[in-house]
XYZ file of C-alpha atoms in Angstrom:
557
model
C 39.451 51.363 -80.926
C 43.024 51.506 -81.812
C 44.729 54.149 -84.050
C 47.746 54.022 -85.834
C 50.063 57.512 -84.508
C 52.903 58.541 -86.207
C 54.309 59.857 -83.169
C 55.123 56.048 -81.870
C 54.825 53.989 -85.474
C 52.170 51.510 -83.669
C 48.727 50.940 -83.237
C 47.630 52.237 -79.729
C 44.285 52.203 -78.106
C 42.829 55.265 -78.037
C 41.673 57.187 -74.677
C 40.661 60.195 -74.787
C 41.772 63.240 -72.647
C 38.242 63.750 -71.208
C 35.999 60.157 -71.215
C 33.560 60.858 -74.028
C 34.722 63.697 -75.503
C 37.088 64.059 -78.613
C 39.269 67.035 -79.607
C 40.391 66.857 -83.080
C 42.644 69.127 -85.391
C 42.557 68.641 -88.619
C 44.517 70.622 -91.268
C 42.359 72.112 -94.098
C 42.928 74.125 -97.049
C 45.073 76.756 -98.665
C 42.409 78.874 -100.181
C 43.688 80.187 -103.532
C 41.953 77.995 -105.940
C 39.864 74.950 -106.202
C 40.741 71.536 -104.105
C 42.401 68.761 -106.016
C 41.266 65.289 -105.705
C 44.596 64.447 -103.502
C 43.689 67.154 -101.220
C 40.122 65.925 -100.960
C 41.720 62.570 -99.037
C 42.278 63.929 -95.806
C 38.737 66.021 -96.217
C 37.032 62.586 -96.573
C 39.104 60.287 -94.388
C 38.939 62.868 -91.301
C 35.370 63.416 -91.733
C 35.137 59.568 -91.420
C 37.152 59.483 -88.347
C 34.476 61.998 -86.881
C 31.063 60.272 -87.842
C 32.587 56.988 -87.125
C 33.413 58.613 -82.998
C 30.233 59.811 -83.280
C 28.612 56.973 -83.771
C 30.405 55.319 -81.483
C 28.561 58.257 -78.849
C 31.336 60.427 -78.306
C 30.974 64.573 -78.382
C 33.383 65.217 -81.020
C 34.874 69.182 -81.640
C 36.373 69.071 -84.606
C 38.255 72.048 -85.680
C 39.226 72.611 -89.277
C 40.825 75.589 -90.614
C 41.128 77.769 -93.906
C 44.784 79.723 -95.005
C 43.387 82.739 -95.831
C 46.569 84.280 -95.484
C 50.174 83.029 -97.626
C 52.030 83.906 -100.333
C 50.051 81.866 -102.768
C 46.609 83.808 -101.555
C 48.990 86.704 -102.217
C 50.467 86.404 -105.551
C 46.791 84.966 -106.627
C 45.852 88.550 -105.518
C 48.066 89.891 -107.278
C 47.690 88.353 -110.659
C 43.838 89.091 -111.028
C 44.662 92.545 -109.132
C 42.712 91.971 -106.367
C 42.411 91.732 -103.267
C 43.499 88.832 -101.071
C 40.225 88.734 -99.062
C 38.728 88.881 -102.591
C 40.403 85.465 -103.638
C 40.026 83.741 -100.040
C 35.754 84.773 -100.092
C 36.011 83.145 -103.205
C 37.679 79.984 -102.618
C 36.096 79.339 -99.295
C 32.924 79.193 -100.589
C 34.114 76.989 -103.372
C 35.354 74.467 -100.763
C 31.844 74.593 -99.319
C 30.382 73.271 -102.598
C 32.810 70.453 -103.335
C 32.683 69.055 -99.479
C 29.129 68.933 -99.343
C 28.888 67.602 -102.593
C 31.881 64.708 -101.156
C 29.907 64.233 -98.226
C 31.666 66.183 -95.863
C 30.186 67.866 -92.832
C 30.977 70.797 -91.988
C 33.768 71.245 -88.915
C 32.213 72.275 -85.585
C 34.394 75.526 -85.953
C 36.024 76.915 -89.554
C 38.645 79.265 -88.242
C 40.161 81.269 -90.303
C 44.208 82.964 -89.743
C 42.818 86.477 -90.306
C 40.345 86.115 -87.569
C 42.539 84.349 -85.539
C 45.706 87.157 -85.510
C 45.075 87.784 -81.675
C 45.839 84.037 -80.566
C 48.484 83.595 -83.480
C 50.313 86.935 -82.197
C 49.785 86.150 -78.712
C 51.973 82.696 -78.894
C 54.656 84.419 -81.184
C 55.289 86.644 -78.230
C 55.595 84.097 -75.836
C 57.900 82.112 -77.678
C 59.781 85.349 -78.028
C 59.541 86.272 -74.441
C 60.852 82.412 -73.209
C 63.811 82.727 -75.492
C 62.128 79.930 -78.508
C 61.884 82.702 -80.683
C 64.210 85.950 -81.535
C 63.395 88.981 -84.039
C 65.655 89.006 -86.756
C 67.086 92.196 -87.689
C 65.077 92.526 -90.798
C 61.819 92.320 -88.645
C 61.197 88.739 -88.949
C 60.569 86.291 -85.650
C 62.222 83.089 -86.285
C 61.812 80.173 -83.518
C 65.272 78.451 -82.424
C 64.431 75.079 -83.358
C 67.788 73.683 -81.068
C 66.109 75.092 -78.097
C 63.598 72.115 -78.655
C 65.498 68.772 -77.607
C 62.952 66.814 -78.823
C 62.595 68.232 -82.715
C 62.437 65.863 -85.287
C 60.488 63.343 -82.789
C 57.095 62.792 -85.585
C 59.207 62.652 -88.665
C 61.763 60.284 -86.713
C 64.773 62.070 -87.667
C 67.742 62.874 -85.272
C 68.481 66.884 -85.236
C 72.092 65.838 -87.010
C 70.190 64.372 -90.516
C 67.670 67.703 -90.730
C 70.434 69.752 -90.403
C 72.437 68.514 -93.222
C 69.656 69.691 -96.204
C 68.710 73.095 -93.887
C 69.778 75.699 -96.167
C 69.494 79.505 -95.537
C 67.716 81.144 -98.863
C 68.595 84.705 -99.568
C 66.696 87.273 -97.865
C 66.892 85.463 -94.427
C 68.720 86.367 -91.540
C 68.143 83.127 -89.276
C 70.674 82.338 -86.645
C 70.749 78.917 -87.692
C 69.535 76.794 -90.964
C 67.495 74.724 -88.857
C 64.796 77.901 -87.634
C 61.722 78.546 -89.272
C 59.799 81.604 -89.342
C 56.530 82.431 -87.375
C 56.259 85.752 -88.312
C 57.110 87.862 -91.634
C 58.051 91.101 -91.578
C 55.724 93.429 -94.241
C 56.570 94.039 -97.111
C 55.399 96.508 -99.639
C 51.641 95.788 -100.623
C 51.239 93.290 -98.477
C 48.700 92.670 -95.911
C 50.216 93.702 -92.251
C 49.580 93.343 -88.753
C 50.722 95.812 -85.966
C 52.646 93.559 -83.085
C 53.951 94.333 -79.542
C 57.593 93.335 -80.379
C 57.554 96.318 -83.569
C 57.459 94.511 -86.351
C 54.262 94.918 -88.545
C 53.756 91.926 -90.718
C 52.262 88.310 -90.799
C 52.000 84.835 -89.730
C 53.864 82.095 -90.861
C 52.209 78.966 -92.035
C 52.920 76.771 -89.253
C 52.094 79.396 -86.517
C 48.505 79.407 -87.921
C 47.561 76.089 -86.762
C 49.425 75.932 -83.429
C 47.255 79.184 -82.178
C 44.130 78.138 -83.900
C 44.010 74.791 -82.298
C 45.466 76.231 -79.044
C 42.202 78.661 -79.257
C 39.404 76.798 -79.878
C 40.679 73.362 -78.598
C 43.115 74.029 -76.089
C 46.798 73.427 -75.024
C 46.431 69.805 -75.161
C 44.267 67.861 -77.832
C 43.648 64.498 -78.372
C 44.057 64.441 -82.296
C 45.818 65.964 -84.858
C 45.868 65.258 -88.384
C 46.742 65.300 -92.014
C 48.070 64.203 -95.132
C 51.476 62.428 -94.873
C 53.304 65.105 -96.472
C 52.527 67.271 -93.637
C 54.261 65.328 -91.317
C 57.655 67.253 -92.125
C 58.569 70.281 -91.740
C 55.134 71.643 -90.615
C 53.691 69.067 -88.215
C 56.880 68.838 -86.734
C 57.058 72.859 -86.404
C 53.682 72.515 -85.051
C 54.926 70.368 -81.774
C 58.262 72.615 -81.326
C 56.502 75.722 -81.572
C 53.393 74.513 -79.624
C 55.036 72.586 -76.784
C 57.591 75.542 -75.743
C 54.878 77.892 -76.072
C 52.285 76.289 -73.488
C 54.769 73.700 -72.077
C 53.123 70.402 -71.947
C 52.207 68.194 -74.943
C 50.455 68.900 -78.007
C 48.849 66.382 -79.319
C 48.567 62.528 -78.210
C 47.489 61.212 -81.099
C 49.251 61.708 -85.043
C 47.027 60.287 -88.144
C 48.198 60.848 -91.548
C 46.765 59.732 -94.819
C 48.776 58.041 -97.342
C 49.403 59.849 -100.698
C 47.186 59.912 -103.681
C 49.068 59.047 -106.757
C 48.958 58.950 -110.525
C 51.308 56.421 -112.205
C 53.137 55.782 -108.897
C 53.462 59.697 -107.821
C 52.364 61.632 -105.530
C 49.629 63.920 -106.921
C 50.610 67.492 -106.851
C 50.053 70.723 -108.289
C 53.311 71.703 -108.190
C 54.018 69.158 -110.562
C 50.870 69.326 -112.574
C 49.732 66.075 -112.833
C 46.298 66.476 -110.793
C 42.909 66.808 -110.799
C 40.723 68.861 -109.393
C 37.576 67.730 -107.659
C 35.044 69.466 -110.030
C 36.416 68.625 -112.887
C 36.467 64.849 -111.368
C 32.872 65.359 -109.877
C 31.920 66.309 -113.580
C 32.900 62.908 -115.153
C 32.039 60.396 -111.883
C 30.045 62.162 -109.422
C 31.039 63.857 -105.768
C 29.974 60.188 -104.048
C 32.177 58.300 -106.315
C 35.028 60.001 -105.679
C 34.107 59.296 -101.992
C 33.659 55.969 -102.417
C 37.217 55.793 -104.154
C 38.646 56.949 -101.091
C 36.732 54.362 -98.617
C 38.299 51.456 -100.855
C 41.453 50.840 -99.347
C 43.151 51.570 -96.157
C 43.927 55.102 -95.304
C 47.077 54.932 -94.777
C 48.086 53.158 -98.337
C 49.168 54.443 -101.047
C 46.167 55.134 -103.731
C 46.584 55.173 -107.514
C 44.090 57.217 -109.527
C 42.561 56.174 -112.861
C 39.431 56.236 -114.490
C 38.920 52.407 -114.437
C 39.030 52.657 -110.382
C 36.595 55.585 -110.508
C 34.446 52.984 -112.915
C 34.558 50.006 -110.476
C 33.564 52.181 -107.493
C 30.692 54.533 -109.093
C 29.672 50.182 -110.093
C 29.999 49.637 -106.473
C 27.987 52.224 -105.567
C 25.549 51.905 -107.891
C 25.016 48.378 -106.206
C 24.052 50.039 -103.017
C 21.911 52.342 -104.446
C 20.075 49.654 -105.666
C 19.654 47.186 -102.901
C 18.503 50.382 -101.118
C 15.767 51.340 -103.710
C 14.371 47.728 -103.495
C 13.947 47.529 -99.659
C 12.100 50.802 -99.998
C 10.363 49.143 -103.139
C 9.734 46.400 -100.273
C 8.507 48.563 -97.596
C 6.221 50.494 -99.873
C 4.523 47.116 -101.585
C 4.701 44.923 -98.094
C 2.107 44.671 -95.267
C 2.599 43.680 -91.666
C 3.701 45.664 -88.816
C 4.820 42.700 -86.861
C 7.848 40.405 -87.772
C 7.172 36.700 -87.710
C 9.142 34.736 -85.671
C 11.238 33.237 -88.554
C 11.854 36.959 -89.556
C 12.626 37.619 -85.699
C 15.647 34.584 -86.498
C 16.809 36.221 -89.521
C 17.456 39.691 -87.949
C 18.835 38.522 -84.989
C 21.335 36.798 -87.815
C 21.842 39.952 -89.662
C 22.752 41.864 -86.628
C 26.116 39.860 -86.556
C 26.987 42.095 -89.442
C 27.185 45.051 -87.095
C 29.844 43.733 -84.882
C 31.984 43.000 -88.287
C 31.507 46.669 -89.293
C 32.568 47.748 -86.185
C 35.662 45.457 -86.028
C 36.643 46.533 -89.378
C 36.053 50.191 -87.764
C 38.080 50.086 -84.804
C 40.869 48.412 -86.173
C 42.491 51.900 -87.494
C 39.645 52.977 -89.656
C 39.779 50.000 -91.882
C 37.139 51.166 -94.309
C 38.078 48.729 -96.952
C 37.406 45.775 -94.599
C 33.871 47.829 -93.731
C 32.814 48.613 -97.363
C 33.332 44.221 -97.442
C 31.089 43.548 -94.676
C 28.050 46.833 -95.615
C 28.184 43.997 -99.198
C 27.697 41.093 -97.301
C 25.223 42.071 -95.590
C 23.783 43.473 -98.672
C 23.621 39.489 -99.913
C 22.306 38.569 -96.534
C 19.588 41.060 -96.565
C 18.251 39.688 -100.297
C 18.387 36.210 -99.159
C 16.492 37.242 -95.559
C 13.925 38.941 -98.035
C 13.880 36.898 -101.070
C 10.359 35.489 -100.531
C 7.741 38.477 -99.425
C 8.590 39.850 -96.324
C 6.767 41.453 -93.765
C 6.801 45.385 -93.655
C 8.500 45.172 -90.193
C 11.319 43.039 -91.374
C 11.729 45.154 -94.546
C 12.397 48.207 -92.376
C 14.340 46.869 -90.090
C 17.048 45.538 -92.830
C 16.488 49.074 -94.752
C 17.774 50.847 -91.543
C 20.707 48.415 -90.871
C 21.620 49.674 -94.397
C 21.630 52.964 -93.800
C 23.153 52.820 -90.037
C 26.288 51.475 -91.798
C 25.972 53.937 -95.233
C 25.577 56.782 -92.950
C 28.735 56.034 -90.623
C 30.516 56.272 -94.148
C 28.487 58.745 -95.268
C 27.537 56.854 -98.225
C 24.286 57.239 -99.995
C 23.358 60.485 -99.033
C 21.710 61.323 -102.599
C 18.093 60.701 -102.198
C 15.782 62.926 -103.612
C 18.171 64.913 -105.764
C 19.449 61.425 -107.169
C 16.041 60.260 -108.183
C 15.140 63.237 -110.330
C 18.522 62.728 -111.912
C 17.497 59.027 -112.775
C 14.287 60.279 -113.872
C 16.004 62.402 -116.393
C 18.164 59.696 -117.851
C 15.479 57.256 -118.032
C 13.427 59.815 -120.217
C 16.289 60.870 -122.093
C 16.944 56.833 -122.652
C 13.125 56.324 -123.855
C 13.319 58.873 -126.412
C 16.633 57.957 -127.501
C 14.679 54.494 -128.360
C 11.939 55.934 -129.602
C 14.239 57.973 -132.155
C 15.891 54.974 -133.095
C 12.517 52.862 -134.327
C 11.434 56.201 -136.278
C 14.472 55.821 -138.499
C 14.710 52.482 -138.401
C 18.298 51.973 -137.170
C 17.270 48.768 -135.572
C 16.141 47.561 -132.096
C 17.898 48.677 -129.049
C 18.545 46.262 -126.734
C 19.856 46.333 -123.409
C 21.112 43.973 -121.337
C 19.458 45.616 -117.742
C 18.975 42.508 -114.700
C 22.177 41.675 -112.715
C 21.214 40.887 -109.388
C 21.808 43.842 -107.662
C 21.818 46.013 -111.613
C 22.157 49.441 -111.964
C 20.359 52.385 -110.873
C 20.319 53.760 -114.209
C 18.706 49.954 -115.347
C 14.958 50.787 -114.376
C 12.336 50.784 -116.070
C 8.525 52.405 -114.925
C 5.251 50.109 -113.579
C 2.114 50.781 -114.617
C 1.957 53.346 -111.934
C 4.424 55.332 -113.238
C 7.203 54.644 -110.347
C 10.817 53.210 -111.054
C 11.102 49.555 -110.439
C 14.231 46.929 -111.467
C 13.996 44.207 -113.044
C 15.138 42.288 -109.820
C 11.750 43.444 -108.405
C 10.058 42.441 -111.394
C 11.024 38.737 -112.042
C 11.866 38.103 -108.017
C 8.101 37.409 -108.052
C 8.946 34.066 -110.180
C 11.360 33.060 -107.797
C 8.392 30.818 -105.844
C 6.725 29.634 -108.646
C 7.114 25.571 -109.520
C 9.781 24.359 -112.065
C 11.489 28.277 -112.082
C 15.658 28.115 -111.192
C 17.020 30.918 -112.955
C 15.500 33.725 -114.909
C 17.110 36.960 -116.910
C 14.964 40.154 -117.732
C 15.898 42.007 -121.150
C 14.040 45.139 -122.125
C 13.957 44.679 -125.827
C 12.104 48.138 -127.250
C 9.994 50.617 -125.201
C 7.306 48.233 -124.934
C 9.013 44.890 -125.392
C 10.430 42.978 -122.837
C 11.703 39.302 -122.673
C 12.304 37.623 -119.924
C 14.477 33.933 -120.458
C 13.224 31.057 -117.782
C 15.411 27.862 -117.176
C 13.668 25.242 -115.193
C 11.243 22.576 -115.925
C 8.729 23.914 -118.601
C 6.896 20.990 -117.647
C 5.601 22.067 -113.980
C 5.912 25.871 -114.949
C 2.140 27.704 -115.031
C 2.465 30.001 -117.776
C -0.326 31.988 -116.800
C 1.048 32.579 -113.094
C 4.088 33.729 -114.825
C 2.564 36.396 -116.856
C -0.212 37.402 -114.348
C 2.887 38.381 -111.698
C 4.628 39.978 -114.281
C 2.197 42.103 -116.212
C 1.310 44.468 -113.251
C 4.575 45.950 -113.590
C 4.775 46.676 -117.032
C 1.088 47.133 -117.890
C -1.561 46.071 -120.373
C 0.450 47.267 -123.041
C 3.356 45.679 -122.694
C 4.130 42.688 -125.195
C 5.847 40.427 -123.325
C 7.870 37.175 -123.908
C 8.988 34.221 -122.118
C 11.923 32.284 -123.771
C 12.294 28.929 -122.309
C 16.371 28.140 -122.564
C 19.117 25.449 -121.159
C 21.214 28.167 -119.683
C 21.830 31.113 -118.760
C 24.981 32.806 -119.600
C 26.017 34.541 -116.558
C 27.397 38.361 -117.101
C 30.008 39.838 -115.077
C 28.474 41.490 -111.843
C 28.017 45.389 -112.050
C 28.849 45.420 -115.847
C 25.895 46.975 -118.675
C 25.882 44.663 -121.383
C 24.366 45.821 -124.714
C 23.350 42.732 -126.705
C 23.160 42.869 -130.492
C 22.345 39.658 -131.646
C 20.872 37.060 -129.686
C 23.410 33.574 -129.783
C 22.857 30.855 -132.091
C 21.621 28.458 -129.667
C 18.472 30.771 -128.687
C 17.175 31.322 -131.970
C 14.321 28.478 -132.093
C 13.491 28.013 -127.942
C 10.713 27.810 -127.213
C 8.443 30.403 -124.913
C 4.633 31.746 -124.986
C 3.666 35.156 -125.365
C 1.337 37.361 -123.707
């Protein structure tokens, strides 16, 4: 597997510190308010680094931590006259809701700066002690960044080109532009810690992660990461600080996602032109935003709009689907034992895993992965287009969900399904509403191949099939090519047959379809030329049939 690392600008191999084992840091939130959808980049892509070494069978730690401690946790405080552990409680839990609702596990450890103040004061003194770090005369500990030959090695800038925009803001008393501060000195109202070197106070931002990673990781770790616009000043505080505190390296390995933007800048909310996940979640759904974020390379730019957030809750939708109809399949199918032409077409579709894989190890190329999970989507309907054995039907269901899962893609199951069942009954007496007054038929285009999963309509048994299902059991019959499913009313259905009417059974036609929709149903087969072929993924709602389908010919039943 090789990563990209900032630290050398080139893809290297990884190897791990200890064979097996992964140590990763990843930087997590500031928690004085929700998590835009920028933020949530790194939360997805990071999680995705750790499933995919998982599945690759290493033990992965993966630290994560929470700021409950800054000047924004502060002045939030402040403002709603609070206090601070009030707002960080608060905000902590609201991360909770939004990652798992994104898809994101939970870190193996969540350490927090408060609970961490023994480790984070414990490295401040040593840097003090070896002569890194001096206490300013106003009580603050600033670390000497020139006593650290090697600063400016991750953002690959010599010493001479930081210095010239280092500026010393009033109220500091730094020795030199360049230093940064690891510890504040308290000030009035503000939360304080007692230290050995006299001066009550707390942390500075960078110090956080350098002693919480030192902690529960160790000196040395194999990965550290974050979004690109940590790289300078505080990743690069992180190594100085870090490396003169324990005196070997820090990390070996640098990732950093590429910014989310909207209209070509960097989302921000210090310049107000984000949005946050909720509010996102609301309009698209937690997965779709996740999705979004799988669909190009990590390390691009991204540009955020509601038409990409369309094509990818499409995109989804397609894999909901072809996973509904291989359980469909597996429900409806009989034989525990492949035959051996089945036997051929696995061994075919396994293929797909070395692809995914590939895609994989090649610095977490997810877009090339999302490519190959929808090839082997087509593969799998073609392997099962006639009836398959139950064995076979399994077998491609959990070579789905091996790859989903890696991704941590369609991980709404039960929850998802009651939501369906709620539009579709909300959707049937919409229709139903519509005939009482008259306002005309509704009709709905509903039977791209793959469709959508809010595109389903009940069998007679009451359970949620597509219309794929439905007229996939014409595909055998004589003189059938092509065939398109429209649900007309609430008990109206059409479905359009081009072929040869000449060898087509009409009463095999009907007899496989009518189990689906039951007695009921008045159904009708339109014999046609051609049929138009709709863009892939897109609802169509179709208000008057075209001129040239007026007088076809069909049969009833």
């Amino acid at each position: 597997m090789k990563l990209y690392n900032t630290l050398t600008r080139q893809k290297e191999e990884f190897v791990p510190i200890t064979p097996g084992e992964v140590k990763m840091y990843s930087c997590g939130p500031t928690v004085y308010n929700y998590f835009h959808v920028g933020n949530a980049r790194p939360f997805i892509i990071f999680d995705l680094l750790r499933r995919y070494f998982e599945y690759r069978g290493y033990k992965v730690e993966f630290v994560q931590n929470f700021t409950d401690i800054d000047d924004k946790v502060i002045n939030k405080a402040n403002e709603e006259g609070v206090d601070f552990n009030t707002i960080a409680e608060r905000y902590i839990k609201e991360y909770f809701v939004d990652a798992q609702g994104l898809g994101v596990k939970k870190a193996t450890v969540h350490p927090r700066a408060t609970e961490t103040m023994d480790a984070i004061i414990d490295i401040v003194e040593r840097l003090i002690e070896n002569g890194h770090a001096y206490v300013a005369e106003n009580g603050d500990v600033y670390f000497r960044t020139k006593s650290f030959p090697e600063y400016g090695k991750l953002c690959h800038q010599p010493m001479e080109e930081l210095q010239a925009g280092a500026r010393i803001s009033v109220g500091e008393v730094k020795e030199d532009p360049m230093d940064f501060a690891v510890w504040k000195a308290a000030k009035p109202g503000e939360p304080a810690w007692d230290t050995p070197w006299g001066s009550k106070g707390r942390p500075g931002w960078h110090i956080e992660c350098s002693a919480m990673a030192n902690k529960y990781l160790g000196k040395t770790i194999d990965i550290h990461s974050g979004g690109l616009d940590l790289i300078f000043p505080h990743h690069e505080n992180e190594i100085a600080q870090s490396e003169c505190a324990n005196g070997c390296t820090f990390a070996h390995y640098w990732l950093h996602n590429g910014f989310l933007t909207i209209d070509n800048e960097k989302m921000s909310k210090s310049k107000g032109n984000f949005f946050m996940v909720r509010d996102a979640a609301k309009q698209f759904g937690y997965e779709t935003i996740r999705m979004f974020m799988l669909s190009a390379h990590y390390r691009t730019p991204l540009n955020y709009s509601a038409e990409s957030l369309e094509m990818n809750k499409a995109s989804l939708a397609r894999l909901y689907e072809a996973r509904n109809n291989m359980e469909f399949r597996i429900e409806k199918a009989s034989g525990d034992t492949m035959t051996a032409e089945e036997t051929e077409k696995l061994e075919a579709l396994k293929g797909y895993k070395q692809k995914f894989i590939d895609a994989m190890d090649d610095d977490l190329n997810t877009a090339d992965a999302v490519s190959v999970i929808f090839e082997l989507v087509r593969a799998i309907n073609i392997a099962v287009e006639k009836t398959p054995t139950k064995a076979l039907a399994q077998a491609c269901l959990e070579m789905l969900h091996e790859f989903t899962q890696v991704l941590g893609l369609l991980y709404q199951k039960k929850e998802g399904e009651e939501n369906l069942d709620a539009k579709v009954e909300a959707m049937i007496q919409a229709r139903q509403a519509a005939r009482k007054e008259k306002n005309g038929r509704f009709k709905l285009y509903l039977s791209e191949l793959y469709g959508r999963r809010s595109d389903l309509i009940y069998d007679c048994e009451g359970k949620a099939v597509t219309p794929y299902i439905i007229t996939n059991n014409l595909w055998d019959i004589e003189g059938v090519k092509q065939y398109r499913f429209i649900q007309e009313d609430v008990k109206d259905y059409t479905i359009w047959l081009n072929g040869d009417p000449q060898k087509m059974n009409q009463e095999e036609i009907l007899g496989r379809i009518r189990p689906y929709l039951g007695e009921e149903a008045r159904i009708r087969v339109e014999l046609v030329d051609e049929i138009p072929v709709l863009a892939s993924g897109k609802r169509k709602y179709i208000e008057n049939r075209c001129e040239k389908y007026k007088n076809q010919t069909g049969f009833c039943g």
